[in-house]
């Protein structure tokens, strides 16, 4: 099982790294990234000269991060319900165990009473 996971990981990661390297090599030209959305004169924030592949990778990483956060936030209700039902199941299991112990004690007491009545 572990070997298949390692093999699948390598079959995905190696081609992915090759594709990312090809994208980086094909997009080495410098681009200007303006950080000031108002285009005020003089600019409030500086402009940066970065390779295009850095912009592509930055947007890709930001998208993955924001998608993960959005997924985590939307699954909050399910996590809350899971905690609720898990707690309820634990309480019911504890209650069931207590009832079984109580039942065993009653049976033992009844058997003791029967034995005491039967023996003269």
mmCIF file with all atom_site columns, C-alpha atoms in Angstrom:
data_model
loop_
_atom_site.group_PDB
_atom_site.id
_atom_site.type_symbol
_atom_site.label_atom_id
_atom_site.label_alt_id
_atom_site.label_comp_id
_atom_site.label_asym_id
_atom_site.label_entity_id
_atom_site.label_seq_id
_atom_site.pdbx_PDB_ins_code
_atom_site.Cartn_x
_atom_site.Cartn_y
_atom_site.Cartn_z
_atom_site.occupancy
_atom_site.B_iso_or_equiv
_atom_site.pdbx_formal_charge
_atom_site.auth_seq_id
_atom_site.auth_comp_id
_atom_site.auth_asym_id
_atom_site.auth_atom_id
_atom_site.pdbx_PDB_model_num
ATOM 1   C CA . UNK A 1 1   ? 0.000   0.000   0.000   1.00 0.00 ? 1   UNK A CA 1
ATOM 2   C CA . UNK A 1 2   ? 2.728   2.460   0.954   1.00 0.00 ? 2   UNK A CA 1
ATOM 3   C CA . UNK A 1 3   ? 4.743   1.582   -2.133  1.00 0.00 ? 3   UNK A CA 1
ATOM 4   C CA . UNK A 1 4   ? 1.794   2.352   -4.411  1.00 0.00 ? 4   UNK A CA 1
ATOM 5   C CA . UNK A 1 5   ? 1.336   5.751   -2.734  1.00 0.00 ? 5   UNK A CA 1
ATOM 6   C CA . UNK A 1 6   ? 5.003   6.541   -3.289  1.00 0.00 ? 6   UNK A CA 1
ATOM 7   C CA . UNK A 1 7   ? 4.785   5.429   -6.915  1.00 0.00 ? 7   UNK A CA 1
ATOM 8   C CA . UNK A 1 8   ? 1.653   7.492   -7.575  1.00 0.00 ? 8   UNK A CA 1
ATOM 9   C CA . UNK A 1 9   ? 3.215   10.493  -5.855  1.00 0.00 ? 9   UNK A CA 1
ATOM 10  C CA . UNK A 1 10  ? 6.264   10.262  -8.105  1.00 0.00 ? 10  UNK A CA 1
ATOM 11  C CA . UNK A 1 11  ? 4.122   9.727   -11.204 1.00 0.00 ? 11  UNK A CA 1
ATOM 12  C CA . UNK A 1 12  ? 2.309   12.978  -10.407 1.00 0.00 ? 12  UNK A CA 1
ATOM 13  C CA . UNK A 1 13  ? 5.093   15.117  -8.945  1.00 0.00 ? 13  UNK A CA 1
ATOM 14  C CA . UNK A 1 14  ? 7.800   14.498  -11.542 1.00 0.00 ? 14  UNK A CA 1
ATOM 15  C CA . UNK A 1 15  ? 5.658   15.511  -14.553 1.00 0.00 ? 15  UNK A CA 1
ATOM 16  C CA . UNK A 1 16  ? 4.254   18.452  -12.580 1.00 0.00 ? 16  UNK A CA 1
ATOM 17  C CA . UNK A 1 17  ? 7.761   19.710  -11.772 1.00 0.00 ? 17  UNK A CA 1
ATOM 18  C CA . UNK A 1 18  ? 8.785   19.303  -15.404 1.00 0.00 ? 18  UNK A CA 1
ATOM 19  C CA . UNK A 1 19  ? 5.754   21.308  -16.581 1.00 0.00 ? 19  UNK A CA 1
ATOM 20  C CA . UNK A 1 20  ? 6.449   24.055  -14.022 1.00 0.00 ? 20  UNK A CA 1
ATOM 21  C CA . UNK A 1 21  ? 10.097  24.240  -15.117 1.00 0.00 ? 21  UNK A CA 1
ATOM 22  C CA . UNK A 1 22  ? 9.066   24.510  -18.778 1.00 0.00 ? 22  UNK A CA 1
ATOM 23  C CA . UNK A 1 23  ? 6.613   27.309  -17.917 1.00 0.00 ? 23  UNK A CA 1
ATOM 24  C CA . UNK A 1 24  ? 9.344   29.129  -16.002 1.00 0.00 ? 24  UNK A CA 1
ATOM 25  C CA . UNK A 1 25  ? 11.804  28.824  -18.889 1.00 0.00 ? 25  UNK A CA 1
ATOM 26  C CA . UNK A 1 26  ? 9.236   29.972  -21.450 1.00 0.00 ? 26  UNK A CA 1
ATOM 27  C CA . UNK A 1 27  ? 8.183   33.016  -19.383 1.00 0.00 ? 27  UNK A CA 1
ATOM 28  C CA . UNK A 1 28  ? 11.446  34.542  -18.204 1.00 0.00 ? 28  UNK A CA 1
ATOM 29  C CA . UNK A 1 29  ? 10.760  38.011  -19.593 1.00 0.00 ? 29  UNK A CA 1
ATOM 30  C CA . UNK A 1 30  ? 10.477  40.775  -17.034 1.00 0.00 ? 30  UNK A CA 1
ATOM 31  C CA . UNK A 1 31  ? 7.111   42.422  -16.443 1.00 0.00 ? 31  UNK A CA 1
ATOM 32  C CA . UNK A 1 32  ? 6.149   45.402  -14.326 1.00 0.00 ? 32  UNK A CA 1
ATOM 33  C CA . UNK A 1 33  ? 3.726   44.705  -11.509 1.00 0.00 ? 33  UNK A CA 1
ATOM 34  C CA . UNK A 1 34  ? 2.032   47.858  -10.237 1.00 0.00 ? 34  UNK A CA 1
ATOM 35  C CA . UNK A 1 35  ? 1.046   47.520  -6.576  1.00 0.00 ? 35  UNK A CA 1
ATOM 36  C CA . UNK A 1 36  ? -0.776  50.869  -6.450  1.00 0.00 ? 36  UNK A CA 1
ATOM 37  C CA . UNK A 1 37  ? -4.378  50.339  -7.614  1.00 0.00 ? 37  UNK A CA 1
ATOM 38  C CA . UNK A 1 38  ? -5.157  54.089  -7.648  1.00 0.00 ? 38  UNK A CA 1
ATOM 39  C CA . UNK A 1 39  ? -2.450  55.044  -10.162 1.00 0.00 ? 39  UNK A CA 1
ATOM 40  C CA . UNK A 1 40  ? -1.829  58.194  -8.127  1.00 0.00 ? 40  UNK A CA 1
ATOM 41  C CA . UNK A 1 41  ? 1.063   60.496  -8.926  1.00 0.00 ? 41  UNK A CA 1
ATOM 42  C CA . UNK A 1 42  ? 3.410   59.937  -7.219  1.00 0.00 ? 42  UNK A CA 1
ATOM 43  C CA . UNK A 1 43  ? 2.523   56.251  -6.661  1.00 0.00 ? 43  UNK A CA 1
ATOM 44  C CA . UNK A 1 44  ? 1.650   55.301  -3.097  1.00 0.00 ? 44  UNK A CA 1
ATOM 45  C CA . UNK A 1 45  ? 3.231   51.871  -3.506  1.00 0.00 ? 45  UNK A CA 1
ATOM 46  C CA . UNK A 1 46  ? 6.214   50.941  -5.643  1.00 0.00 ? 46  UNK A CA 1
ATOM 47  C CA . UNK A 1 47  ? 6.137   49.001  -8.897  1.00 0.00 ? 47  UNK A CA 1
ATOM 48  C CA . UNK A 1 48  ? 8.108   45.782  -9.171  1.00 0.00 ? 48  UNK A CA 1
ATOM 49  C CA . UNK A 1 49  ? 10.020  44.273  -12.067 1.00 0.00 ? 49  UNK A CA 1
ATOM 50  C CA . UNK A 1 50  ? 9.645   40.492  -11.828 1.00 0.00 ? 50  UNK A CA 1
ATOM 51  C CA . UNK A 1 51  ? 9.805   37.586  -14.263 1.00 0.00 ? 51  UNK A CA 1
ATOM 52  C CA . UNK A 1 52  ? 6.421   36.611  -15.695 1.00 0.00 ? 52  UNK A CA 1
ATOM 53  C CA . UNK A 1 53  ? 6.643   33.069  -14.326 1.00 0.00 ? 53  UNK A CA 1
ATOM 54  C CA . UNK A 1 54  ? 6.874   34.505  -10.791 1.00 0.00 ? 54  UNK A CA 1
ATOM 55  C CA . UNK A 1 55  ? 3.592   36.340  -11.374 1.00 0.00 ? 55  UNK A CA 1
ATOM 56  C CA . UNK A 1 56  ? 2.001   33.141  -12.727 1.00 0.00 ? 56  UNK A CA 1
ATOM 57  C CA . UNK A 1 57  ? 3.258   31.060  -9.792  1.00 0.00 ? 57  UNK A CA 1
ATOM 58  C CA . UNK A 1 58  ? 2.210   33.721  -7.286  1.00 0.00 ? 58  UNK A CA 1
ATOM 59  C CA . UNK A 1 59  ? -1.329  33.836  -8.660  1.00 0.00 ? 59  UNK A CA 1
ATOM 60  C CA . UNK A 1 60  ? -1.443  30.012  -8.714  1.00 0.00 ? 60  UNK A CA 1
ATOM 61  C CA . UNK A 1 61  ? -0.329  29.754  -5.081  1.00 0.00 ? 61  UNK A CA 1
ATOM 62  C CA . UNK A 1 62  ? -2.757  32.499  -4.009  1.00 0.00 ? 62  UNK A CA 1
ATOM 63  C CA . UNK A 1 63  ? -5.614  30.698  -5.794  1.00 0.00 ? 63  UNK A CA 1
ATOM 64  C CA . UNK A 1 64  ? -4.794  27.395  -4.132  1.00 0.00 ? 64  UNK A CA 1
ATOM 65  C CA . UNK A 1 65  ? -4.601  29.082  -0.729  1.00 0.00 ? 65  UNK A CA 1
ATOM 66  C CA . UNK A 1 66  ? -7.877  30.989  -1.179  1.00 0.00 ? 66  UNK A CA 1
ATOM 67  C CA . UNK A 1 67  ? -9.613  27.851  -2.464  1.00 0.00 ? 67  UNK A CA 1
ATOM 68  C CA . UNK A 1 68  ? -8.434  25.933  0.598   1.00 0.00 ? 68  UNK A CA 1
ATOM 69  C CA . UNK A 1 69  ? -9.658  28.660  2.939   1.00 0.00 ? 69  UNK A CA 1
ATOM 70  C CA . UNK A 1 70  ? -13.031 28.821  1.165   1.00 0.00 ? 70  UNK A CA 1
ATOM 71  C CA . UNK A 1 71  ? -13.407 25.033  1.387   1.00 0.00 ? 71  UNK A CA 1
ATOM 72  C CA . UNK A 1 72  ? -12.450 25.037  5.066   1.00 0.00 ? 72  UNK A CA 1
ATOM 73  C CA . UNK A 1 73  ? -14.997 27.777  5.809   1.00 0.00 ? 73  UNK A CA 1
ATOM 74  C CA . UNK A 1 74  ? -17.825 26.051  3.940   1.00 0.00 ? 74  UNK A CA 1
ATOM 75  C CA . UNK A 1 75  ? -17.141 22.776  5.762   1.00 0.00 ? 75  UNK A CA 1
ATOM 76  C CA . UNK A 1 76  ? -17.516 24.448  9.154   1.00 0.00 ? 76  UNK A CA 1
ATOM 77  C CA . UNK A 1 77  ? -21.120 23.298  9.501   1.00 0.00 ? 77  UNK A CA 1
ATOM 78  C CA . UNK A 1 78  ? -20.160 19.667  8.854   1.00 0.00 ? 78  UNK A CA 1
ATOM 79  C CA . UNK A 1 79  ? -17.317 19.843  11.383  1.00 0.00 ? 79  UNK A CA 1
ATOM 80  C CA . UNK A 1 80  ? -19.690 21.314  13.983  1.00 0.00 ? 80  UNK A CA 1
ATOM 81  C CA . UNK A 1 81  ? -22.274 18.584  13.320  1.00 0.00 ? 81  UNK A CA 1
ATOM 82  C CA . UNK A 1 82  ? -19.590 15.920  13.525  1.00 0.00 ? 82  UNK A CA 1
ATOM 83  C CA . UNK A 1 83  ? -18.474 17.210  16.926  1.00 0.00 ? 83  UNK A CA 1
ATOM 84  C CA . UNK A 1 84  ? -22.099 17.296  18.109  1.00 0.00 ? 84  UNK A CA 1
ATOM 85  C CA . UNK A 1 85  ? -22.885 13.738  17.021  1.00 0.00 ? 85  UNK A CA 1
ATOM 86  C CA . UNK A 1 86  ? -19.563 12.415  18.273  1.00 0.00 ? 86  UNK A CA 1
ATOM 87  C CA . UNK A 1 87  ? -20.252 13.898  21.709  1.00 0.00 ? 87  UNK A CA 1
ATOM 88  C CA . UNK A 1 88  ? -23.780 12.528  21.681  1.00 0.00 ? 88  UNK A CA 1
ATOM 89  C CA . UNK A 1 89  ? -22.516 9.065   20.717  1.00 0.00 ? 89  UNK A CA 1
ATOM 90  C CA . UNK A 1 90  ? -19.979 9.155   23.556  1.00 0.00 ? 90  UNK A CA 1
ATOM 91  C CA . UNK A 1 91  ? -22.681 10.179  26.041  1.00 0.00 ? 91  UNK A CA 1
ATOM 92  C CA . UNK A 1 92  ? -24.966 7.391   24.831  1.00 0.00 ? 92  UNK A CA 1
ATOM 93  C CA . UNK A 1 93  ? -22.155 4.831   25.043  1.00 0.00 ? 93  UNK A CA 1
ATOM 94  C CA . UNK A 1 94  ? -21.412 5.934   28.601  1.00 0.00 ? 94  UNK A CA 1
ATOM 95  C CA . UNK A 1 95  ? -25.102 5.734   29.473  1.00 0.00 ? 95  UNK A CA 1
ATOM 96  C CA . UNK A 1 96  ? -25.336 2.282   27.891  1.00 0.00 ? 96  UNK A CA 1
ATOM 97  C CA . UNK A 1 97  ? -22.325 1.065   29.865  1.00 0.00 ? 97  UNK A CA 1
ATOM 98  C CA . UNK A 1 98  ? -23.830 2.419   33.095  1.00 0.00 ? 98  UNK A CA 1
ATOM 99  C CA . UNK A 1 99  ? -27.134 0.699   32.347  1.00 0.00 ? 99  UNK A CA 1
ATOM 100 C CA . UNK A 1 100 ? -25.362 -2.603  31.661  1.00 0.00 ? 100 UNK A CA 1
ATOM 101 C CA . UNK A 1 101 ? -23.462 -2.359  34.934  1.00 0.00 ? 101 UNK A CA 1
ATOM 102 C CA . UNK A 1 102 ? -26.690 -1.515  36.771  1.00 0.00 ? 102 UNK A CA 1
ATOM 103 C CA . UNK A 1 103 ? -28.423 -4.478  35.121  1.00 0.00 ? 103 UNK A CA 1
ATOM 104 C CA . UNK A 1 104 ? -25.565 -6.831  36.088  1.00 0.00 ? 104 UNK A CA 1
ATOM 105 C CA . UNK A 1 105 ? -25.773 -5.653  39.694  1.00 0.00 ? 105 UNK A CA 1
ATOM 106 C CA . UNK A 1 106 ? -29.532 -6.212  39.770  1.00 0.00 ? 106 UNK A CA 1
ATOM 107 C CA . UNK A 1 107 ? -29.160 -9.697  38.297  1.00 0.00 ? 107 UNK A CA 1
ATOM 108 C CA . UNK A 1 108 ? -26.463 -10.517 40.841  1.00 0.00 ? 108 UNK A CA 1
ATOM 109 C CA . UNK A 1 109 ? -28.675 -9.232  43.663  1.00 0.00 ? 109 UNK A CA 1
ATOM 110 C CA . UNK A 1 110 ? -31.660 -11.219 42.385  1.00 0.00 ? 110 UNK A CA 1
ATOM 111 C CA . UNK A 1 111 ? -29.564 -14.360 42.101  1.00 0.00 ? 111 UNK A CA 1
ATOM 112 C CA . UNK A 1 112 ? -28.336 -13.797 45.635  1.00 0.00 ? 112 UNK A CA 1
ATOM 113 C CA . UNK A 1 113 ? -31.915 -13.405 46.865  1.00 0.00 ? 113 UNK A CA 1
ATOM 114 C CA . UNK A 1 114 ? -32.999 -16.560 45.074  1.00 0.00 ? 114 UNK A CA 1
ATOM 115 C CA . UNK A 1 115 ? -30.086 -18.511 46.509  1.00 0.00 ? 115 UNK A CA 1
ATOM 116 C CA . UNK A 1 116 ? -30.780 -17.219 49.997  1.00 0.00 ? 116 UNK A CA 1
ATOM 117 C CA . UNK A 1 117 ? -34.452 -18.233 49.727  1.00 0.00 ? 117 UNK A CA 1
ATOM 118 C CA . UNK A 1 118 ? -33.600 -21.673 48.399  1.00 0.00 ? 118 UNK A CA 1
ATOM 119 C CA . UNK A 1 119 ? -31.058 -22.530 51.061  1.00 0.00 ? 119 UNK A CA 1
ATOM 120 C CA . UNK A 1 120 ? -32.629 -23.319 54.477  1.00 0.00 ? 120 UNK A CA 1
#
